[in-house]
Amino acid sequence: MEKLILLCLKCILLCSIVEAVFEDQVGKFDWRQQYVGKVRFAHFDTHMQSSKKVLLATENNVFASLNTRTGELLWRHVDMTGPEGNIDALLQYGQDAVLMVGNGRQLRSWDINVGGLNWEIVLDSGSFQSACLVGQQDFVKHVAVLKKTVISLHYLSNGHQKWVENLPESETVDYQAVYSGGNGEVYALGVVPHSHIAIVAYSLEDGEIIKQISVEAPWLSNIQASCAVIGQGMLTCVDSAAGSLYTLDLHEQSQMTQIPLQSLGLEVTPGFQPVLVSTQPNPARPPLSEFFLQLGPEHHLLLQLSDGQIVTLRDFKPAMLVAFATPGEKTVAAVMSPKNKTACSLNLFSAESGRRLLDTTLIFNLDPNGGKPEKLHVQAFLKKDDSVGYRVMVQTEDHMLTFIQQPGRVMWTRDEALSDVVTMEMVDLPLTGTQAELEGEFGKKADGLLSMLLKRLSSQVILLQAWIAHLWKMFYDARKPRSQVKNDVTIETLSRDEFNLQKMMVMVTASGKLFGIDSKTGSIVWRHYLDNIPSNAAFKLMVQRTTAHFPHPPQCTLLIKDKDTGLATLHVFNPIFGRKSHVTPPALPQPILQSLMLPLMDQDYAKVLLLVDDQYKVSAFPSTKNVLQQLQEMASSIFFYLVDSNQGRLSGYRLRTDLSTELIWEVVMPTEVQKIVSIKGKRPNEHVHSQGRVMGDRSVLYKYLNPNLLAVVTESTDLHQERSFIGILLIDGVTGRIIHEAVQRRTRGPVHVVHSENWVVYEYWSTKSRRNEFSVIELYEGMELYNSTVFSSLDRPHAPQVLQQSYIFPSSISAMEATLTEKGITSRHLLVGLPSGGILSLPKMFLDPRRPEIVTEQSREENLIPYAPELLIRTEWFINYNQTVSRVRGIYTAPSGLESTCLVVAYGLDIYQTRVYPSKQFDVLKDDYDYMLISSVLFALFFATMISKRLAEVKLLNRAWR
Amino acid sequence: MASPGGQGGGGALSTRGGSGARRMKWALELSLGNARSRADRQGGQGDVVYPIGFSEKPVPDTSIQETDKNLVEKRCWDVALGPLKQIPMNLFIMYMSGNTISIFPIMMVCMMAWRPIQALMSMSATFKLLESSSQQWLQGLVYLVGNLLGSALAIYKCQSMGLLPTHSSDWLAFIGPPQRMEIMGGGMVL
């Protein structure tokens, strides 16, 4: 046994490939961008005048602090995904930020300066309603948490519970809000929908119920949506149906006072639910008596409540967004109103009087490729002369944050939509203008010998010019220190580099915003916001034409499908510039099931896209005559498959010449037993260089390289740990023939699967042994090829040999992908995203079902590593060293122009781009290659040869004379 | 040519030295130059100066026809059997160098392969050498067979070292990817 282990170690040492980067390579080929997601709560740190922090709590369960000068993250805490980590409320007082997490499960306090946790307490889970800070005598010491049935008070300093009380009549009353005005009482506000409001006042000291009021309010259904506490404890509600405001003094038992809006000369925009916006600058004091009433999408009013009377201070129409801010003693209101089509103007108004403050206009330019403003966060501050200055953070529909300073200078922007990338592609950059010109010359049709020659000469002169200019620039740049050389990426400077290592990353985000990112620097080259994207849309991005067909522009097509209606739209755009293409996509009146990219091209070199609708009819895009003719010719060899996971049905179709389809096979998985989780085909741009594997006796084991093979993963519907299982099915997509079937009992998903070449690797959780396991299936044709020239699924009489092996993996994984290179000569690695934030480059060599248990001469000859059940995570396999990538959801790999190099993008909450070299850089000279030494040696040798030749001649001559 | 003269001179000197020692204890020569020695030599062998290489004894006639013929035959057989004689040596080298692929075994193999090939290329020159022999054709054949055996041995060595592309794996790199007959695509219903 010891010997075996020793041998193992030796083998591992022998085949270890150093992946880690050197210290000076950090950040040279890779970059990381950290995001927080769509902002739910934002608070500017106002407890210090010079503070430059903004606290953000987002829908991605991230709590972070940004530097307001630069927009960079100061610190960030990523909580669990899903409802367990959902941030319900964010309260800030002084240096403490109190966070309610997981539907009232955890109450946490953070130090906002360093982002450290002050304390955390776990509450009884469930039904969180509201939370507020409770102060007394200008000092905030407590935080009140209201849940469906209980109210509790906690100390702000350590989180300990001061008291907890059950709410009276909590079965019928829906308690929704908690309020404290700093007078030693805590109010729980509840409503019995369409009946009455219930108000319970608790004593701050011991939680005793001071009073309990019930007020008739048959028109009210939701307190949080339509009520606010204003002034000295006046609960103010708005009723859109009656068009009136109601006020109620919380301190005394009384009826609600109705104030019809008409009496104020106001009217609600039909179909709009009016909203009240109040502000409580200090939790230890009652809220201001001024408040905003929104009556329409672009209609706001600043009102004042004094002695039960409502006074209109100012009418803002049009005004899209309003916000309060309190820089010192006085509160100001910022109002955003549209200026013209491309810009909005912001102004500050005194909250007390409604007067406009002088010199406070700020212009916000709307991005034509962005969304409309959605939320306004104002950071107001007092200048030296006691006038009010302010900066605003505008949140737009496309989840973008823009921080603006007066008079409209954008200090920074953050594209938080990138925290939710759905799908992406990498597109080659175009050649430089000059190269493109040269290419264009050959693209055009010949018109006479002489003119062609002239054209040739002129284009070569241009090339020479460009080369000299390039040399000059290099020389010029070389003299400057490296830090000063700026490589700004603009559309003009975008061009393919020598080895095609720089590409355009086209990213599609869930919000419907498309991005074009330069893969070298990570700078966003273009953004395009598609409005009217349904929230549950499915996206499929396809590259129809690459940059290789100058002068035709490259073309990408995004299929957007609304999952509710099934209707789909196509967005056709240029992936380099982000502009919408002038090619009009076809209207799709029928719900679309799937799309299929054919390797056929039309006369403009655009690949043909087939769209399958719910009648199983096919439409082609582009659908020119040429394309339809080609389709008719090819129809008999075009197949497609559809997987309906709800019905557990896999079906294969064949195209007919009239673009209708016929069902040729069908496999049904009983949905009551198992459901289809994922299906993986091979990537169309994958190349396999070697058709077989060389055995120890130098014979060949040929790989079963079926391009039509599909790996179908199923999970059992029964999740009991004794009975759950996962199944893997290898099925031929053309014939429906099941090549292999495996069921792993007592295992559970989520299953991550990679299908490439002749192997399928998948990862699952074994409930039996309570560990994560990797399993690999490899398919071989055997020692002879059936047909080495063509592969047809319809003519494959022999079933392949199937080998399988499993391994223990010490960590769960969150995403997996295989490396991809230009010609497929380089050995493959698996890129595994771990929940810890590491991205592991695991050599495929370790996942090889031919790894022998007993080492023989032949297996050693084959360089097979002896089987060991454990797959170790070696730290030098982490390709992202200390650059943690949070919540990796997907890994995208693309080949580069260098065979050794594969480009990798990991996306999730963060985006990380790097290069990997699975077989090391065999085709690149090292960075520290000594050009000087080599060239000086060469020159020295050359001169030595010349001199010795001369000397030899002289000597020969002398000898001849003798 | 020079050796008989040298011997003769040597002999003359020794006789002179010997006789001089015997005749007198010392002598004073008053005549000029080398007259004494010349007189000495002339006194012993007459007054004719023989040319260098002249021997007074009759030289025996070595060109005996029968033995000459045999020698030619023998020499020719030597030439013809040369390659065959090297084979045991080669076998020994082969055994010693082993089957690992490193610089020395490769050099050995190259030498072993190159020598017979060189010899086969210069067959005509060898035939000219064997022209005088009566069994020219047989000897030529033996020479040829020997060289062929030598190269066969080299090939065998290459084979056992795994240098010959005799396995299917050696041709694996030339197999291109098969052409796809069907176009297939699709996926989960979006």
mmCIF file of N, CA, C and O in Angstrom, chain A residues 559 561 593-594 596 634 637 639-641 643 677 691 698 700 707-708 733 789-793, chain B residues 162 164 167-170 172 175-190:
data_model
loop_
_atom_site.group_PDB
_atom_site.id
_atom_site.type_symbol
_atom_site.label_atom_id
_atom_site.label_comp_id
_atom_site.label_asym_id
_atom_site.label_seq_id
_atom_site.Cartn_x
_atom_site.Cartn_y
_atom_site.Cartn_z
ATOM 1 N N LEU A 559 -32.278 35.815 -29.330
ATOM 2 C CA LEU A 559 -33.669 35.362 -29.297
ATOM 3 C C LEU A 559 -34.180 35.596 -27.882
ATOM 4 O O LEU A 559 -33.616 35.098 -26.917
ATOM 5 N N LYS A 561 -37.415 35.210 -25.494
ATOM 6 C CA LYS A 561 -38.719 34.559 -25.438
ATOM 7 C C LYS A 561 -39.388 34.842 -24.100
ATOM 8 O O LYS A 561 -38.796 34.648 -23.044
ATOM 9 N N LEU A 593 -40.391 27.484 -29.997
ATOM 10 C CA LEU A 593 -39.924 26.464 -29.065
ATOM 11 C C LEU A 593 -38.406 26.459 -28.952
ATOM 12 O O LEU A 593 -37.844 26.382 -27.876
ATOM 13 N N GLN A 594 -37.754 26.502 -30.071
ATOM 14 C CA GLN A 594 -36.297 26.382 -30.041
ATOM 15 C C GLN A 594 -35.751 26.989 -31.321
ATOM 16 O O GLN A 594 -36.493 27.228 -32.269
ATOM 17 N N LEU A 596 -32.192 26.894 -34.038
ATOM 18 C CA LEU A 596 -31.165 25.960 -34.495
ATOM 19 C C LEU A 596 -30.297 26.681 -35.503
ATOM 20 O O LEU A 596 -30.791 27.250 -36.467
ATOM 21 N N MET A 634 -30.749 20.450 -48.597
ATOM 22 C CA MET A 634 -30.155 19.828 -47.415
ATOM 23 C C MET A 634 -31.196 19.192 -46.490
ATOM 24 O O MET A 634 -30.819 18.516 -45.536
ATOM 25 N N SER A 637 -31.028 15.998 -44.465
ATOM 26 C CA SER A 637 -29.970 15.743 -43.485
ATOM 27 C C SER A 637 -30.012 16.724 -42.323
ATOM 28 O O SER A 637 -29.055 16.850 -41.589
ATOM 29 N N PHE A 639 -31.692 17.628 -38.840
ATOM 30 C CA PHE A 639 -32.480 17.032 -37.766
ATOM 31 C C PHE A 639 -32.479 17.980 -36.593
ATOM 32 O O PHE A 639 -31.547 18.741 -36.415
ATOM 33 N N PHE A 640 -33.504 17.923 -35.788
ATOM 34 C CA PHE A 640 -33.421 18.652 -34.530
ATOM 35 C C PHE A 640 -34.184 17.910 -33.450
ATOM 36 O O PHE A 640 -35.010 17.048 -33.739
ATOM 37 N N TYR A 641 -33.830 18.230 -32.233
ATOM 38 C CA TYR A 641 -34.472 17.567 -31.110
ATOM 39 C C TYR A 641 -35.037 18.607 -30.165
ATOM 40 O O TYR A 641 -34.537 19.724 -30.097
ATOM 41 N N VAL A 643 -36.598 19.027 -26.130
ATOM 42 C CA VAL A 643 -36.745 18.388 -24.830
ATOM 43 C C VAL A 643 -37.778 19.174 -24.045
ATOM 44 O O VAL A 643 -37.605 20.368 -23.811
ATOM 45 N N VAL A 677 -33.226 17.282 -16.171
ATOM 46 C CA VAL A 677 -32.664 18.491 -15.574
ATOM 47 C C VAL A 677 -31.885 19.287 -16.610
ATOM 48 O O VAL A 677 -32.037 20.485 -16.733
ATOM 49 N N GLN A 691 -7.823 11.292 -33.223
ATOM 50 C CA GLN A 691 -9.009 10.441 -33.353
ATOM 51 C C GLN A 691 -8.965 9.230 -32.449
ATOM 52 O O GLN A 691 -9.886 8.423 -32.460
ATOM 53 N N ARG A 698 1.128 0.231 -28.224
ATOM 54 C CA ARG A 698 1.198 1.061 -29.419
ATOM 55 C C ARG A 698 0.110 0.765 -30.434
ATOM 56 O O ARG A 698 0.213 1.147 -31.584
ATOM 57 N N VAL A 700 -4.054 1.429 -31.244
ATOM 58 C CA VAL A 700 -4.869 2.629 -31.067
ATOM 59 C C VAL A 700 -6.266 2.242 -30.603
ATOM 60 O O VAL A 700 -6.881 1.327 -31.148
ATOM 61 N N PRO A 707 -20.780 13.471 -33.309
ATOM 62 C CA PRO A 707 -21.139 14.878 -33.108
ATOM 63 C C PRO A 707 -22.599 15.063 -32.717
ATOM 64 O O PRO A 707 -22.987 16.142 -32.282
ATOM 65 N N ASN A 708 -23.397 14.040 -32.894
ATOM 66 C CA ASN A 708 -24.824 14.177 -32.604
ATOM 67 C C ASN A 708 -25.185 13.635 -31.229
ATOM 68 O O ASN A 708 -26.367 13.465 -30.918
ATOM 69 N N GLY A 733 -28.823 12.189 -31.114
ATOM 70 C CA GLY A 733 -29.860 13.177 -31.413
ATOM 71 C C GLY A 733 -30.514 12.995 -32.764
ATOM 72 O O GLY A 733 -31.558 13.584 -33.021
ATOM 73 N N THR A 789 -13.815 8.242 -42.778
ATOM 74 C CA THR A 789 -13.957 9.453 -43.583
ATOM 75 C C THR A 789 -15.235 10.230 -43.269
ATOM 76 O O THR A 789 -15.212 11.449 -43.211
ATOM 77 N N VAL A 790 -16.334 9.522 -43.076
ATOM 78 C CA VAL A 790 -17.575 10.243 -42.781
ATOM 79 C C VAL A 790 -18.200 9.682 -41.518
ATOM 80 O O VAL A 790 -18.001 8.516 -41.165
ATOM 81 N N PHE A 791 -18.946 10.516 -40.836
ATOM 82 C CA PHE A 791 -19.692 10.039 -39.684
ATOM 83 C C PHE A 791 -21.170 10.253 -39.939
ATOM 84 O O PHE A 791 -21.632 11.364 -40.142
ATOM 85 N N SER A 792 -21.891 9.165 -39.937
ATOM 86 C CA SER A 792 -23.328 9.261 -40.075
ATOM 87 C C SER A 792 -23.964 8.475 -38.943
ATOM 88 O O SER A 792 -23.647 7.310 -38.728
ATOM 89 N N SER A 793 -24.842 9.121 -38.214
ATOM 90 C CA SER A 793 -25.509 8.425 -37.112
ATOM 91 C C SER A 793 -26.405 7.311 -37.625
ATOM 92 O O SER A 793 -26.724 6.382 -36.899
ATOM 93 N N GLY B 162 11.441 0.559 -31.265
ATOM 94 C CA GLY B 162 10.169 1.235 -31.515
ATOM 95 C C GLY B 162 10.304 2.424 -32.424
ATOM 96 O O GLY B 162 9.525 3.369 -32.348
ATOM 97 N N LEU B 164 10.295 2.162 -35.785
ATOM 98 C CA LEU B 164 9.674 1.941 -37.095
ATOM 99 C C LEU B 164 8.175 2.213 -37.013
ATOM 100 O O LEU B 164 7.528 1.830 -36.048
ATOM 101 N N HIS B 167 3.104 0.463 -36.249
ATOM 102 C CA HIS B 167 1.853 0.334 -35.510
ATOM 103 C C HIS B 167 0.842 1.341 -36.018
ATOM 104 O O HIS B 167 1.212 2.376 -36.586
ATOM 105 N N SER B 168 -0.385 1.027 -35.768
ATOM 106 C CA SER B 168 -1.434 1.940 -36.222
ATOM 107 C C SER B 168 -1.331 3.282 -35.510
ATOM 108 O O SER B 168 -1.726 4.308 -36.034
ATOM 109 N N SER B 169 -0.764 3.262 -34.294
ATOM 110 C CA SER B 169 -0.663 4.523 -33.567
ATOM 111 C C SER B 169 0.286 5.490 -34.247
ATOM 112 O O SER B 169 0.193 6.698 -34.050
ATOM 113 N N ASP B 170 1.213 4.958 -35.048
ATOM 114 C CA ASP B 170 2.148 5.844 -35.717
ATOM 115 C C ASP B 170 1.476 6.639 -36.818
ATOM 116 O O ASP B 170 2.002 7.651 -37.261
ATOM 117 N N LEU B 172 -1.726 7.621 -36.539
ATOM 118 C CA LEU B 172 -2.936 8.212 -35.960
ATOM 119 C C LEU B 172 -3.052 9.691 -36.294
ATOM 120 O O LEU B 172 -4.140 10.196 -36.566
ATOM 121 N N ILE B 175 -4.931 10.729 -39.484
ATOM 122 C CA ILE B 175 -6.364 10.511 -39.670
ATOM 123 C C ILE B 175 -7.088 11.816 -39.386
ATOM 124 O O ILE B 175 -6.999 12.361 -38.298
ATOM 125 N N GLY B 176 -7.765 12.309 -40.377
ATOM 126 C CA GLY B 176 -8.503 13.554 -40.202
ATOM 127 C C GLY B 176 -9.827 13.307 -39.520
ATOM 128 O O GLY B 176 -10.276 12.168 -39.419
ATOM 129 N N PRO B 177 -10.451 14.369 -39.030
ATOM 130 C CA PRO B 177 -11.766 14.176 -38.434
ATOM 131 C C PRO B 177 -12.792 13.775 -39.511
ATOM 132 O O PRO B 177 -12.742 14.304 -40.620
ATOM 133 N N PRO B 178 -13.672 12.870 -39.183
ATOM 134 C CA PRO B 178 -14.639 12.439 -40.196
ATOM 135 C C PRO B 178 -15.625 13.554 -40.524
ATOM 136 O O PRO B 178 -15.911 14.413 -39.698
ATOM 137 N N GLN B 179 -16.090 13.501 -41.729
ATOM 138 C CA GLN B 179 -17.052 14.510 -42.171
ATOM 139 C C GLN B 179 -18.425 14.184 -41.598
ATOM 140 O O GLN B 179 -18.812 13.030 -41.503
ATOM 141 N N ARG B 180 -19.144 15.215 -41.222
ATOM 142 C CA ARG B 180 -20.469 15.031 -40.622
ATOM 143 C C ARG B 180 -21.499 14.887 -41.714
ATOM 144 O O ARG B 180 -21.547 15.709 -42.618
ATOM 145 N N MET B 181 -22.310 13.906 -41.624
ATOM 146 C CA MET B 181 -23.329 13.723 -42.643
ATOM 147 C C MET B 181 -24.637 14.416 -42.285
ATOM 148 O O MET B 181 -25.391 14.817 -43.145
ATOM 149 N N GLU B 182 -24.925 14.488 -40.998
ATOM 150 C CA GLU B 182 -26.197 15.094 -40.598
ATOM 151 C C GLU B 182 -25.917 16.398 -39.846
ATOM 152 O O GLU B 182 -24.901 16.541 -39.199
ATOM 153 N N ILE B 183 -26.845 17.289 -39.956
ATOM 154 C CA ILE B 183 -26.789 18.517 -39.171
ATOM 155 C C ILE B 183 -27.832 18.370 -38.076
ATOM 156 O O ILE B 183 -28.975 18.008 -38.359
ATOM 157 N N MET B 184 -27.416 18.593 -36.833
ATOM 158 C CA MET B 184 -28.371 18.403 -35.760
ATOM 159 C C MET B 184 -28.270 19.551 -34.765
ATOM 160 O O MET B 184 -27.204 20.116 -34.560
ATOM 161 N N GLY B 185 -29.358 19.902 -34.181
ATOM 162 C CA GLY B 185 -29.355 20.942 -33.161
ATOM 163 C C GLY B 185 -30.655 20.909 -32.407
ATOM 164 O O GLY B 185 -31.518 20.072 -32.677
ATOM 165 N N GLY B 186 -30.774 21.821 -31.480
ATOM 166 C CA GLY B 186 -32.012 21.877 -30.698
ATOM 167 C C GLY B 186 -31.694 22.069 -29.245
ATOM 168 O O GLY B 186 -30.654 22.586 -28.896
ATOM 169 N N GLY B 187 -32.580 21.649 -28.393
ATOM 170 C CA GLY B 187 -32.347 21.799 -26.966
ATOM 171 C C GLY B 187 -33.648 21.774 -26.205
ATOM 172 O O GLY B 187 -34.687 21.393 -26.736
ATOM 173 N N MET B 188 -33.528 22.181 -24.954
ATOM 174 C CA MET B 188 -34.712 22.290 -24.102
ATOM 175 C C MET B 188 -35.661 23.300 -24.718
ATOM 176 O O MET B 188 -35.224 24.311 -25.280
ATOM 177 N N VAL B 189 -36.916 23.074 -24.591
ATOM 178 C CA VAL B 189 -37.893 24.057 -25.038
ATOM 179 C C VAL B 189 -37.673 25.317 -24.207
ATOM 180 O O VAL B 189 -37.644 25.257 -22.979
ATOM 181 N N LEU B 190 -37.458 26.415 -24.888
ATOM 182 C CA LEU B 190 -37.102 27.661 -24.190
ATOM 183 C C LEU B 190 -38.244 28.122 -23.281
ATOM 184 O O LEU B 190 -39.397 27.984 -23.613
#
